[in-house]
Amino acid sequence: MTVSSVPSFQISKAGDIQQSLRSCFFTGKTRALSWRKQQLGQLKKLLDENEKEIFSALASDLGKCQTESWLGEFGFLQNDIKHTLAHLKKWSAPRKVSTPLIAQPGKSYLHAEPLGTVLIIGAWNYPLQLLLAPFIAAIAAGNCAVLKPSELAEATSSLIAKLIPKYMDTDAVQVVEGGKDETTELLAQQWDHIFYTGGEQVGKVVMRAAAEHLTPVTLELGGKSPCIVDGETDLRTTAKRIVWGKWMNAGQTCIAPDYILVEQSLKDALIAELKKVLKKQYGDNPLDNNDYGKIINQRHFLRLVNYLNDAKIVYGGNKNEQQNKLEPTLVEVADDTHPLLQEEIFGPILPIVTVEKIENAIGYINQRPKPLALYLFTKRKEFEHQVLAQTSAGSVCVNDTLMFMTNPELPFGGVGNSGMGNYHGKAGFDTFSHLKSIMKRSFKFDVPVRYAPFKKWKLAVLKKLA
Ligand code: NAD
């Protein structure tokens, strides 16, 4: 293993980095299973030996408490590495498929080969997890990688840039810090895959740049994730689970419930229950509660505060401008053109939208771009089937929020405007692999009917064999 203390590279070297990683890839060393396993072990060691520093960087960037840092970032990555190491041999083994009669005697299989040199661009809200989870998949698949952390999560970005070269093989892995200019420079290079997490607008920039080189992309984007609450539900547990999923990381979670859809007749009871749970979970003064996070920066803080200008606040709404903190806030919005119902909120404000009949929630969702996540709370099986059959979303969780993230067997990614491609577990390994189709024929027997000169009887036999 190469342990190096080489610092992360500067922007002017984007081309050099790409070239040097490419050279490393062609030595073949990253293809070896032993290298991949060893690198995953090093990443685990990086996490284990620097837990404290990581937690304090996340606290500095987002005011994340230790439990949230463990749940959404640290523990997630540890489990991901464990799961990947446990399955790596199987995922990388030849995947046998059947062979048709016409190609007999022969064997067919898929061989997962690494793509080469990949670029991974992370976002600020889970600044460690969103960069390292695709990275785990990329090295598990045998690639070289450049990591570009989000500049908005400054402390985590510089910690990643400091730690990665200490633990990982710097011939194959580099970190480039920076914002728009540095990312633009990186995007101008030719990669074998670009994995981007972030907003839709920059997603388009990434895709345009990738098109220049016909580079495949994974775009992990966002959008407005609806949460339908049916009359037939366990309201207490529903409220508890919505509050947990919405206000984790102060609402700055791409899959947080963005708005609630509920029948008018249930609205007051739901609001009462949400208020009760919010008080229980965050106390009377959430702004002073260390378990409750802050908004990443002033720009995003002001964006969120502006949303409240002409909204009917039914809970919360207080703020601390010095600390960029905004209380968990419930609002009622009747006007469909209000920005709260048009833009992704990505913060601690939860609008409650009423529909005449809960079944109308389906039409409401279908009139909007396809969401990254959809939540449904109901005990009615037929309604559950109806929602699942008639709506589209990257992921769905019935009777809870966010929990699908705990299962590495469930691929994670958007659909339509919420993104393309997916990862986690085997899906991530496959994203960073090319599944090469291989057929191996035997010399033992050669069916003559496909060769010229063609005859009617040959065609008849061919038709039977196909
Ligand atoms: P961001 O500002 O951190 O940007 C993401 C990355 O793009 C950063 O690394 C940044 O340096 C780079 N970047 C920014 N502007 C650029 C430009 N003009 N050209 C090239 N690169 C540029 O994050 P964000 O966009 O504010 O992220 C929030 C969005 O991301 C939300 O929509 C959220 O839903 C989505 N998101 C999605 C997921 C997911 O897994 N699907 C996870 C987190 C966030």
Short mmCIF file of C-alpha atoms and ligand atoms in Angstrom, two decimals:
data_model
loop_
_atom_site.label_atom_id
_atom_site.label_comp_id
_atom_site.label_asym_id
_atom_site.label_seq_id
_atom_site.Cartn_x
_atom_site.Cartn_y
_atom_site.Cartn_z
CA MET A 1 0.00 0.00 0.00
CA THR A 2 1.15 3.51 -0.67
CA VAL A 3 0.69 5.76 2.32
CA SER A 4 1.42 9.32 1.40
CA SER A 5 1.03 12.73 2.88
CA VAL A 6 0.83 14.44 -0.50
CA PRO A 7 -1.56 17.41 -0.18
CA SER A 8 -4.59 17.72 -2.44
CA PHE A 9 -3.76 19.21 -5.85
CA GLN A 10 -4.42 22.68 -7.14
CA ILE A 11 -6.82 23.61 -9.91
CA SER A 12 -4.14 24.13 -12.60
CA LYS A 13 -3.24 20.50 -12.24
CA ALA A 14 -6.66 19.03 -13.09
CA GLY A 15 -5.32 17.66 -16.39
CA ASP A 16 -2.15 16.31 -14.76
CA ILE A 17 -4.14 14.57 -12.07
CA GLN A 18 -6.40 12.97 -14.62
CA GLN A 19 -3.36 11.82 -16.62
CA SER A 20 -1.51 10.41 -13.63
CA LEU A 21 -4.57 8.51 -12.40
CA ARG A 22 -5.13 7.17 -15.89
CA SER A 23 -1.55 5.92 -16.00
CA CYS A 24 -2.09 4.25 -12.65
CA PHE A 25 -5.28 2.61 -13.93
CA PHE A 26 -3.42 1.14 -16.90
CA THR A 27 -0.85 -0.50 -14.64
CA GLY A 28 -3.77 -2.74 -13.65
CA LYS A 29 -3.15 -2.51 -9.93
CA THR A 30 -6.62 -1.22 -9.06
CA ARG A 31 -8.21 -4.20 -10.78
CA ALA A 32 -6.82 -6.65 -8.25
CA LEU A 33 -9.38 -7.69 -5.65
CA SER A 34 -6.65 -7.54 -3.04
CA TRP A 35 -6.05 -3.84 -3.79
CA ARG A 36 -9.75 -3.01 -3.64
CA LYS A 37 -10.21 -4.79 -0.31
CA GLN A 38 -7.10 -3.23 1.14
CA GLN A 39 -8.27 0.26 0.10
CA LEU A 40 -11.70 -0.29 1.60
CA GLY A 41 -9.95 -1.40 4.80
CA GLN A 42 -7.90 1.79 4.74
CA LEU A 43 -11.04 3.87 4.36
CA LYS A 44 -12.55 2.11 7.36
CA LYS A 45 -9.39 2.86 9.28
CA LEU A 46 -9.59 6.50 8.22
CA LEU A 47 -13.08 6.70 9.71
CA ASP A 48 -12.27 4.76 12.88
CA GLU A 49 -9.13 6.70 13.71
CA ASN A 50 -10.60 10.14 13.03
CA GLU A 51 -14.11 9.89 14.41
CA LYS A 52 -13.69 12.87 16.73
CA GLU A 53 -12.25 15.16 14.08
CA ILE A 54 -14.95 14.15 11.63
CA PHE A 55 -17.71 14.86 14.14
CA SER A 56 -16.26 18.24 14.93
CA ALA A 57 -15.97 19.19 11.23
CA LEU A 58 -19.64 18.26 10.70
CA ALA A 59 -20.60 20.25 13.79
CA SER A 60 -18.67 23.23 12.51
CA ASP A 61 -20.25 23.10 9.03
CA LEU A 62 -23.84 22.22 9.89
CA GLY A 63 -24.15 22.17 13.66
CA LYS A 64 -24.69 18.40 13.42
CA CYS A 65 -24.91 16.63 16.75
CA GLN A 66 -23.07 13.34 17.19
CA THR A 67 -26.15 11.14 16.81
CA GLU A 68 -27.10 12.74 13.48
CA SER A 69 -23.49 12.65 12.32
CA TRP A 70 -23.34 8.96 13.13
CA LEU A 71 -26.74 8.11 11.62
CA GLY A 72 -26.47 10.08 8.40
CA GLU A 73 -22.76 10.00 7.70
CA PHE A 74 -20.30 8.05 9.82
CA GLY A 75 -22.30 4.93 10.68
CA PHE A 76 -23.79 4.85 7.19
CA LEU A 77 -20.31 4.73 5.66
CA GLN A 78 -19.04 2.12 8.10
CA ASN A 79 -21.98 -0.15 7.24
CA ASP A 80 -21.50 0.50 3.56
CA ILE A 81 -17.86 -0.58 3.73
CA LYS A 82 -18.77 -3.66 5.76
CA HIS A 83 -21.53 -4.66 3.33
CA THR A 84 -19.27 -4.03 0.32
CA LEU A 85 -16.39 -6.08 1.75
CA ALA A 86 -18.76 -8.93 2.57
CA HIS A 87 -20.13 -9.08 -0.99
CA LEU A 88 -17.25 -7.90 -3.14
CA LYS A 89 -16.08 -11.35 -4.22
CA LYS A 90 -19.57 -12.30 -5.34
CA TRP A 91 -20.26 -9.02 -7.16
CA SER A 92 -17.00 -9.19 -9.08
CA ALA A 93 -17.29 -12.88 -10.00
CA PRO A 94 -18.45 -13.78 -13.54
CA ARG A 95 -22.26 -13.61 -13.71
CA LYS A 96 -23.40 -16.64 -15.69
CA VAL A 97 -26.35 -16.37 -18.07
CA SER A 98 -27.91 -19.01 -20.34
CA THR A 99 -26.81 -19.59 -23.92
CA PRO A 100 -29.32 -20.21 -26.78
CA LEU A 101 -29.31 -23.44 -28.77
CA ILE A 102 -27.89 -21.78 -31.87
CA ALA A 103 -24.74 -20.79 -29.93
CA GLN A 104 -24.18 -24.23 -28.38
CA PRO A 105 -21.81 -25.54 -27.35
CA GLY A 106 -20.93 -22.31 -25.61
CA LYS A 107 -20.98 -20.34 -22.39
CA SER A 108 -22.22 -16.82 -21.70
CA TYR A 109 -21.44 -14.57 -18.80
CA LEU A 110 -21.04 -10.98 -17.70
CA HIS A 111 -17.72 -9.75 -16.48
CA ALA A 112 -17.74 -6.63 -14.28
CA GLU A 113 -14.75 -4.54 -15.29
CA PRO A 114 -13.81 -1.15 -13.79
CA LEU A 115 -14.67 1.89 -15.91
CA GLY A 116 -11.29 3.56 -15.40
CA THR A 117 -10.82 7.01 -13.93
CA VAL A 118 -13.90 8.60 -12.40
CA LEU A 119 -14.85 12.00 -11.02
CA ILE A 120 -17.04 12.21 -7.92
CA ILE A 121 -18.56 15.60 -7.04
CA GLY A 122 -20.17 15.89 -3.61
CA ALA A 123 -22.79 18.20 -2.07
CA TRP A 124 -22.66 20.09 1.22
CA ASN A 125 -25.59 18.74 3.21
CA TYR A 126 -24.10 15.33 4.02
CA PRO A 127 -20.60 16.39 3.01
CA LEU A 128 -18.83 13.20 4.07
CA GLN A 129 -21.37 10.56 3.17
CA LEU A 130 -22.33 11.93 -0.25
CA LEU A 131 -18.70 11.99 -1.32
CA LEU A 132 -17.45 8.78 0.25
CA ALA A 133 -20.43 6.47 -0.43
CA PRO A 134 -19.96 6.70 -4.22
CA PHE A 135 -16.21 6.50 -3.59
CA ILE A 136 -16.64 3.18 -1.78
CA ALA A 137 -18.49 1.86 -4.83
CA ALA A 138 -15.88 3.29 -7.21
CA ILE A 139 -12.89 1.64 -5.53
CA ALA A 140 -14.82 -1.58 -4.88
CA ALA A 141 -15.30 -1.73 -8.65
CA GLY A 142 -11.56 -1.15 -9.21
CA ASN A 143 -11.48 2.44 -10.44
CA CYS A 144 -9.16 5.37 -9.88
CA ALA A 145 -11.02 8.39 -8.54
CA VAL A 146 -10.90 12.12 -8.04
CA LEU A 147 -13.01 13.41 -5.17
CA LYS A 148 -14.37 16.95 -5.25
CA PRO A 149 -15.98 17.81 -1.90
CA SER A 150 -18.43 20.70 -1.66
CA GLU A 151 -16.74 23.98 -0.85
CA LEU A 152 -19.77 25.07 1.17
CA ALA A 153 -18.99 22.51 3.89
CA GLU A 154 -15.55 24.00 4.37
CA ALA A 155 -14.37 22.16 7.48
CA THR A 156 -15.37 18.73 6.16
CA SER A 157 -13.86 19.47 2.75
CA SER A 158 -10.47 20.36 4.19
CA LEU A 159 -10.54 17.40 6.57
CA ILE A 160 -11.23 15.03 3.65
CA ALA A 161 -8.39 16.63 1.69
CA LYS A 162 -6.09 16.11 4.66
CA LEU A 163 -7.07 12.53 5.51
CA ILE A 164 -7.52 10.84 2.13
CA PRO A 165 -3.84 11.13 1.12
CA LYS A 166 -2.80 9.81 4.53
CA TYR A 167 -4.77 6.61 4.23
CA MET A 168 -5.48 5.93 0.57
CA ASP A 169 -3.27 5.04 -2.38
CA THR A 170 -2.53 8.46 -3.88
CA ASP A 171 -1.48 6.90 -7.19
CA ALA A 172 -5.14 6.06 -7.65
CA VAL A 173 -7.06 8.55 -5.53
CA GLN A 174 -6.86 12.33 -5.34
CA VAL A 175 -8.89 15.07 -3.70
CA VAL A 176 -9.43 18.41 -5.41
CA GLU A 177 -10.95 21.11 -3.25
CA GLY A 178 -12.72 24.17 -4.61
CA GLY A 179 -15.93 25.54 -6.06
CA LYS A 180 -17.27 26.43 -9.48
CA ASP A 181 -13.92 27.22 -11.16
CA GLU A 182 -12.17 24.11 -9.95
CA THR A 183 -15.15 21.91 -10.82
CA THR A 184 -15.36 23.49 -14.27
CA GLU A 185 -11.67 22.70 -14.80
CA LEU A 186 -12.21 19.12 -13.68
CA LEU A 187 -15.28 18.75 -15.89
CA ALA A 188 -13.25 19.79 -18.91
CA GLN A 189 -11.12 16.63 -18.57
CA GLN A 190 -12.08 13.30 -20.04
CA TRP A 191 -13.39 10.90 -17.37
CA ASP A 192 -14.80 7.42 -17.66
CA HIS A 193 -17.70 8.33 -15.41
CA ILE A 194 -18.91 11.42 -13.57
CA PHE A 195 -20.92 10.98 -10.41
CA TYR A 196 -22.57 14.22 -9.32
CA THR A 197 -24.69 15.00 -6.27
CA GLY A 198 -26.33 18.41 -6.01
CA GLY A 199 -28.95 20.69 -7.53
CA GLU A 200 -30.65 20.46 -10.91
CA GLN A 201 -29.06 23.55 -12.49
CA VAL A 202 -25.49 22.39 -11.92
CA GLY A 203 -26.63 18.89 -12.88
CA LYS A 204 -27.29 20.28 -16.36
CA VAL A 205 -23.83 21.89 -16.43
CA VAL A 206 -22.29 18.53 -15.52
CA MET A 207 -24.26 16.69 -18.16
CA ARG A 208 -23.34 19.22 -20.85
CA ALA A 209 -19.65 18.92 -20.00
CA ALA A 210 -19.90 15.13 -19.98
CA ALA A 211 -21.57 15.14 -23.40
CA GLU A 212 -18.41 16.67 -24.91
CA HIS A 213 -16.59 13.42 -24.19
CA LEU A 214 -19.62 11.11 -24.29
CA THR A 215 -18.94 10.37 -20.65
CA PRO A 216 -21.69 8.55 -18.76
CA VAL A 217 -23.08 10.37 -15.73
CA THR A 218 -24.92 9.59 -12.55
CA LEU A 219 -26.89 12.60 -11.38
CA GLU A 220 -28.13 12.48 -7.80
CA LEU A 221 -30.42 15.50 -7.75
CA GLY A 222 -33.25 16.70 -5.53
CA GLY A 223 -36.77 18.03 -5.84
CA LYS A 224 -39.92 18.19 -3.79
CA SER A 225 -40.61 14.90 -2.00
CA PRO A 226 -44.28 14.61 -1.02
CA CYS A 227 -45.62 12.98 2.11
CA ILE A 228 -49.20 11.72 1.95
CA VAL A 229 -51.02 11.19 5.24
CA ASP A 230 -54.18 9.12 4.93
CA GLY A 231 -57.02 9.23 7.47
CA GLU A 232 -56.42 5.58 8.30
CA THR A 233 -53.03 5.72 9.92
CA ASP A 234 -51.43 5.58 13.34
CA LEU A 235 -51.27 9.35 13.76
CA ARG A 236 -48.83 9.43 16.70
CA THR A 237 -46.25 7.25 15.04
CA THR A 238 -46.83 9.03 11.74
CA ALA A 239 -46.06 12.40 13.36
CA LYS A 240 -42.98 11.01 15.12
CA ARG A 241 -41.57 9.61 11.90
CA ILE A 242 -42.32 12.73 9.87
CA VAL A 243 -40.63 14.96 12.45
CA TRP A 244 -37.57 12.69 12.53
CA GLY A 245 -37.21 12.61 8.73
CA LYS A 246 -38.01 16.26 8.15
CA TRP A 247 -35.94 17.98 10.82
CA MET A 248 -32.85 15.80 10.79
CA ASN A 249 -30.01 18.09 9.67
CA ALA A 250 -32.45 21.01 10.03
CA GLY A 251 -34.37 19.84 6.99
CA GLN A 252 -31.32 19.92 4.70
CA THR A 253 -31.79 16.37 3.47
CA CYS A 254 -32.46 15.70 -0.20
CA ILE A 255 -35.06 13.05 0.70
CA ALA A 256 -36.70 14.95 3.58
CA PRO A 257 -40.48 15.24 3.25
CA ASP A 258 -40.84 18.56 1.41
CA TYR A 259 -44.59 18.99 1.96
CA ILE A 260 -47.52 17.10 3.43
CA LEU A 261 -50.71 16.20 1.59
CA VAL A 262 -53.65 15.58 3.88
CA GLU A 263 -57.45 15.78 3.80
CA GLN A 264 -58.94 18.92 5.30
CA SER A 265 -60.77 16.84 7.94
CA LEU A 266 -57.48 15.39 9.28
CA LYS A 267 -55.36 18.53 9.04
CA ASP A 268 -55.91 19.93 12.54
CA ALA A 269 -55.36 16.60 14.27
CA LEU A 270 -52.15 16.05 12.30
CA ILE A 271 -50.85 19.55 13.08
CA ALA A 272 -51.65 19.06 16.78
CA GLU A 273 -49.75 15.77 16.80
CA LEU A 274 -46.77 17.24 14.91
CA LYS A 275 -46.58 20.12 17.39
CA LYS A 276 -46.63 17.70 20.32
CA VAL A 277 -43.83 15.62 18.84
CA LEU A 278 -41.77 18.68 17.88
CA LYS A 279 -41.94 19.94 21.46
CA LYS A 280 -40.98 16.53 22.77
CA GLN A 281 -38.07 16.04 20.34
CA TYR A 282 -36.62 19.57 20.27
CA GLY A 283 -38.03 21.24 23.38
CA ASP A 284 -39.54 24.69 23.80
CA ASN A 285 -36.53 26.45 22.40
CA PRO A 286 -35.01 24.48 19.52
CA LEU A 287 -32.68 27.37 18.67
CA ASP A 288 -30.74 26.64 21.87
CA ASN A 289 -30.89 22.88 21.45
CA ASN A 290 -27.54 21.37 20.48
CA ASP A 291 -29.30 18.41 18.88
CA TYR A 292 -30.82 20.75 16.32
CA GLY A 293 -28.62 21.80 13.38
CA LYS A 294 -28.02 25.09 11.61
CA ILE A 295 -28.39 26.24 8.03
CA ILE A 296 -25.21 25.85 6.00
CA ASN A 297 -24.69 29.57 5.27
CA GLN A 298 -26.32 32.97 5.29
CA ARG A 299 -27.43 32.80 1.66
CA HIS A 300 -29.45 29.64 2.29
CA PHE A 301 -30.66 30.98 5.66
CA LEU A 302 -32.06 34.15 4.02
CA ARG A 303 -33.57 32.12 1.20
CA LEU A 304 -35.49 30.11 3.79
CA VAL A 305 -36.49 33.10 5.92
CA ASN A 306 -37.87 34.81 2.80
CA TYR A 307 -40.20 31.87 2.20
CA LEU A 308 -41.96 32.78 5.45
CA ASN A 309 -42.78 36.35 4.45
CA ASP A 310 -46.36 35.70 3.42
CA ALA A 311 -46.93 32.20 4.77
CA LYS A 312 -49.32 31.27 7.57
CA ILE A 313 -47.01 29.96 10.28
CA VAL A 314 -48.73 27.48 12.58
CA TYR A 315 -45.64 26.47 14.55
CA GLY A 316 -42.08 27.77 14.93
CA GLY A 317 -40.72 30.46 12.65
CA ASN A 318 -38.27 31.99 15.13
CA LYS A 319 -34.69 32.44 14.05
CA ASN A 320 -31.18 33.22 15.20
CA GLU A 321 -29.49 35.27 12.48
CA GLN A 322 -26.01 35.10 14.01
CA GLN A 323 -26.06 31.32 14.00
CA ASN A 324 -28.11 30.78 10.82
CA LYS A 325 -30.64 28.80 12.81
CA LEU A 326 -34.32 28.58 11.97
CA GLU A 327 -36.82 26.73 14.17
CA PRO A 328 -38.73 23.70 12.94
CA THR A 329 -41.58 25.50 11.22
CA LEU A 330 -45.00 24.32 10.12
CA VAL A 331 -46.89 26.44 7.61
CA GLU A 332 -50.22 26.26 5.88
CA VAL A 333 -50.13 27.25 2.23
CA ALA A 334 -53.26 27.51 0.16
CA ASP A 335 -51.83 29.33 -2.87
CA ASP A 336 -50.31 26.83 -5.25
CA THR A 337 -48.06 29.46 -6.82
CA HIS A 338 -46.32 30.24 -3.50
CA PRO A 339 -42.56 29.50 -3.79
CA LEU A 340 -42.90 27.06 -0.90
CA LEU A 341 -45.00 24.88 -3.17
CA GLN A 342 -42.94 25.54 -6.30
CA GLU A 343 -39.29 25.26 -5.19
CA GLU A 344 -37.46 22.57 -3.26
CA ILE A 345 -37.41 23.88 0.34
CA PHE A 346 -34.27 22.09 1.57
CA GLY A 347 -34.65 23.51 5.07
CA PRO A 348 -36.72 23.27 8.26
CA ILE A 349 -40.06 24.51 6.86
CA LEU A 350 -42.85 22.03 6.29
CA PRO A 351 -45.96 23.19 4.41
CA ILE A 352 -49.24 21.38 4.96
CA VAL A 353 -51.33 21.17 1.80
CA THR A 354 -54.92 20.01 1.94
CA VAL A 355 -56.76 18.00 -0.69
CA GLU A 356 -60.47 17.39 -0.79
CA LYS A 357 -60.07 13.62 -1.00
CA ILE A 358 -56.77 11.92 -0.17
CA GLU A 359 -56.92 10.09 -3.53
CA ASN A 360 -56.49 13.54 -5.15
CA ALA A 361 -52.93 13.55 -3.78
CA ILE A 362 -52.02 11.26 -6.68
CA GLY A 363 -53.06 13.82 -9.31
CA TYR A 364 -51.33 16.59 -7.34
CA ILE A 365 -48.04 14.68 -7.38
CA ASN A 366 -48.36 13.67 -11.02
CA GLN A 367 -48.74 17.29 -12.12
CA ARG A 368 -45.26 18.01 -10.78
CA PRO A 369 -41.75 16.77 -11.64
CA LYS A 370 -41.03 13.22 -10.47
CA PRO A 371 -39.74 13.36 -6.86
CA LEU A 372 -36.64 11.76 -5.38
CA ALA A 373 -38.68 10.22 -2.55
CA LEU A 374 -42.34 9.70 -1.83
CA TYR A 375 -43.80 8.97 1.60
CA LEU A 376 -47.16 7.45 2.30
CA PHE A 377 -48.74 6.84 5.69
CA THR A 378 -51.74 4.56 5.47
CA LYS A 379 -53.15 1.31 6.81
CA ARG A 380 -55.28 0.83 3.71
CA LYS A 381 -53.73 -1.75 1.40
CA GLU A 382 -55.77 -0.71 -1.64
CA PHE A 383 -54.74 2.94 -1.28
CA GLU A 384 -51.12 1.87 -0.89
CA HIS A 385 -51.38 -0.16 -4.14
CA GLN A 386 -53.06 2.75 -5.89
CA VAL A 387 -50.33 5.23 -4.90
CA LEU A 388 -47.54 2.81 -5.80
CA ALA A 389 -49.11 1.97 -9.17
CA GLN A 390 -50.08 5.48 -10.20
CA THR A 391 -47.12 7.64 -9.13
CA SER A 392 -43.41 7.66 -9.88
CA ALA A 393 -40.51 8.49 -7.53
CA GLY A 394 -36.88 7.52 -7.02
CA SER A 395 -37.75 5.68 -3.79
CA VAL A 396 -40.87 5.14 -1.74
CA CYS A 397 -41.26 4.51 1.96
CA VAL A 398 -44.63 3.37 3.23
CA ASN A 399 -45.36 4.30 6.86
CA ASP A 400 -41.98 5.87 7.57
CA THR A 401 -39.49 8.41 6.25
CA LEU A 402 -35.86 8.04 5.07
CA MET A 403 -35.61 4.43 6.29
CA PHE A 404 -35.00 2.90 2.86
CA MET A 405 -31.54 4.41 3.17
CA THR A 406 -30.66 1.82 5.81
CA ASN A 407 -30.98 -1.03 3.32
CA PRO A 408 -28.01 -1.41 0.94
CA GLU A 409 -30.08 -3.89 -1.09
CA LEU A 410 -32.27 -0.97 -2.23
CA PRO A 411 -30.65 1.11 -5.00
CA PHE A 412 -30.85 4.85 -4.35
CA GLY A 413 -31.33 7.42 -7.08
CA GLY A 414 -33.84 9.69 -8.75
CA VAL A 415 -36.10 9.48 -11.76
CA GLY A 416 -36.90 12.25 -14.26
CA ASN A 417 -35.91 15.62 -12.80
CA SER A 418 -34.74 14.06 -9.53
CA GLY A 419 -31.82 12.37 -11.25
CA MET A 420 -30.53 9.43 -13.23
CA GLY A 421 -28.64 6.32 -12.25
CA ASN A 422 -28.35 4.93 -8.75
CA TYR A 423 -26.01 3.48 -6.13
CA HIS A 424 -25.68 1.88 -2.66
CA GLY A 425 -24.62 -1.74 -2.29
CA LYS A 426 -24.43 -3.76 -5.48
CA ALA A 427 -26.14 -0.98 -7.48
CA GLY A 428 -23.16 1.27 -6.71
CA PHE A 429 -20.69 -1.42 -7.70
CA ASP A 430 -22.55 -1.86 -11.00
CA THR A 431 -22.68 1.91 -11.61
CA PHE A 432 -18.90 2.06 -11.52
CA SER A 433 -18.46 -1.14 -13.57
CA HIS A 434 -18.94 -2.02 -17.17
CA LEU A 435 -20.76 -5.33 -17.37
CA LYS A 436 -18.91 -6.79 -20.31
CA SER A 437 -20.89 -9.44 -22.17
CA ILE A 438 -18.79 -12.46 -22.99
CA MET A 439 -19.65 -15.52 -25.00
CA LYS A 440 -17.18 -18.33 -25.30
CA ARG A 441 -17.71 -20.88 -28.07
CA SER A 442 -16.30 -24.35 -28.31
CA PHE A 443 -14.52 -25.74 -31.37
CA LYS A 444 -16.13 -29.11 -30.76
CA PHE A 445 -19.20 -28.78 -32.91
CA ASP A 446 -20.06 -26.26 -35.61
CA VAL A 447 -23.69 -25.96 -36.75
CA PRO A 448 -23.27 -25.45 -40.52
CA VAL A 449 -26.65 -23.86 -41.26
CA ARG A 450 -25.60 -20.23 -40.72
CA TYR A 451 -22.89 -20.38 -43.37
CA ALA A 452 -23.29 -19.65 -47.08
CA PRO A 453 -24.26 -20.98 -49.49
CA PHE A 454 -27.70 -20.40 -48.01
CA LYS A 455 -30.44 -22.94 -48.71
CA LYS A 456 -34.11 -23.12 -47.87
CA TRP A 457 -33.57 -26.13 -45.58
CA LYS A 458 -30.81 -24.25 -43.73
CA LEU A 459 -33.18 -21.36 -43.06
CA ALA A 460 -35.84 -23.77 -41.80
CA VAL A 461 -33.34 -25.30 -39.32
CA LEU A 462 -32.13 -21.82 -38.27
CA LYS A 463 -35.72 -20.83 -37.47
CA LYS A 464 -36.07 -23.90 -35.29
CA LEU A 465 -32.78 -23.22 -33.43
CA ALA A 466 -33.41 -19.51 -32.75
P1 NAD B 1 -23.49 22.36 -3.76
O1 NAD B 1 -23.61 23.85 -3.77
O2 NAD B 1 -22.61 21.73 -2.75
O3 NAD B 1 -23.08 21.92 -5.22
C1 NAD B 1 -22.81 20.59 -5.53
C2 NAD B 1 -21.46 20.50 -6.19
O4 NAD B 1 -21.47 21.18 -7.43
C3 NAD B 1 -20.34 21.12 -5.36
O5 NAD B 1 -19.27 20.22 -5.31
C4 NAD B 1 -20.02 22.40 -6.08
O6 NAD B 1 -18.67 22.76 -5.97
C5 NAD B 1 -20.36 22.08 -7.52
N1 NAD B 1 -20.77 23.27 -8.27
C6 NAD B 1 -21.53 24.30 -7.83
N2 NAD B 1 -21.75 25.18 -8.83
C7 NAD B 1 -21.11 24.70 -9.91
C8 NAD B 1 -20.98 25.15 -11.27
N3 NAD B 1 -21.56 26.27 -11.69
N4 NAD B 1 -20.28 24.38 -12.12
C9 NAD B 1 -19.72 23.24 -11.71
N5 NAD B 1 -19.81 22.77 -10.44
C10 NAD B 1 -20.50 23.49 -9.56
O7 NAD B 1 -24.87 21.68 -3.55
P2 NAD B 1 -26.29 22.17 -3.98
O8 NAD B 1 -26.40 22.18 -5.47
O9 NAD B 1 -26.69 23.38 -3.20
O10 NAD B 1 -27.07 20.92 -3.36
C11 NAD B 1 -28.39 20.99 -3.02
C12 NAD B 1 -29.19 20.17 -3.98
O11 NAD B 1 -28.64 18.87 -4.06
C13 NAD B 1 -30.62 19.98 -3.57
O12 NAD B 1 -31.43 20.08 -4.71
C14 NAD B 1 -30.66 18.58 -3.03
O13 NAD B 1 -31.90 17.96 -3.09
C15 NAD B 1 -29.65 17.90 -3.90
N6 NAD B 1 -29.09 16.74 -3.23
C16 NAD B 1 -29.34 15.53 -3.76
C17 NAD B 1 -28.87 14.41 -3.12
C18 NAD B 1 -29.11 13.05 -3.66
O14 NAD B 1 -28.49 12.11 -3.14
N7 NAD B 1 -29.95 12.86 -4.65
C19 NAD B 1 -28.13 14.54 -1.95
C20 NAD B 1 -27.88 15.82 -1.47
C21 NAD B 1 -28.36 16.92 -2.12
#
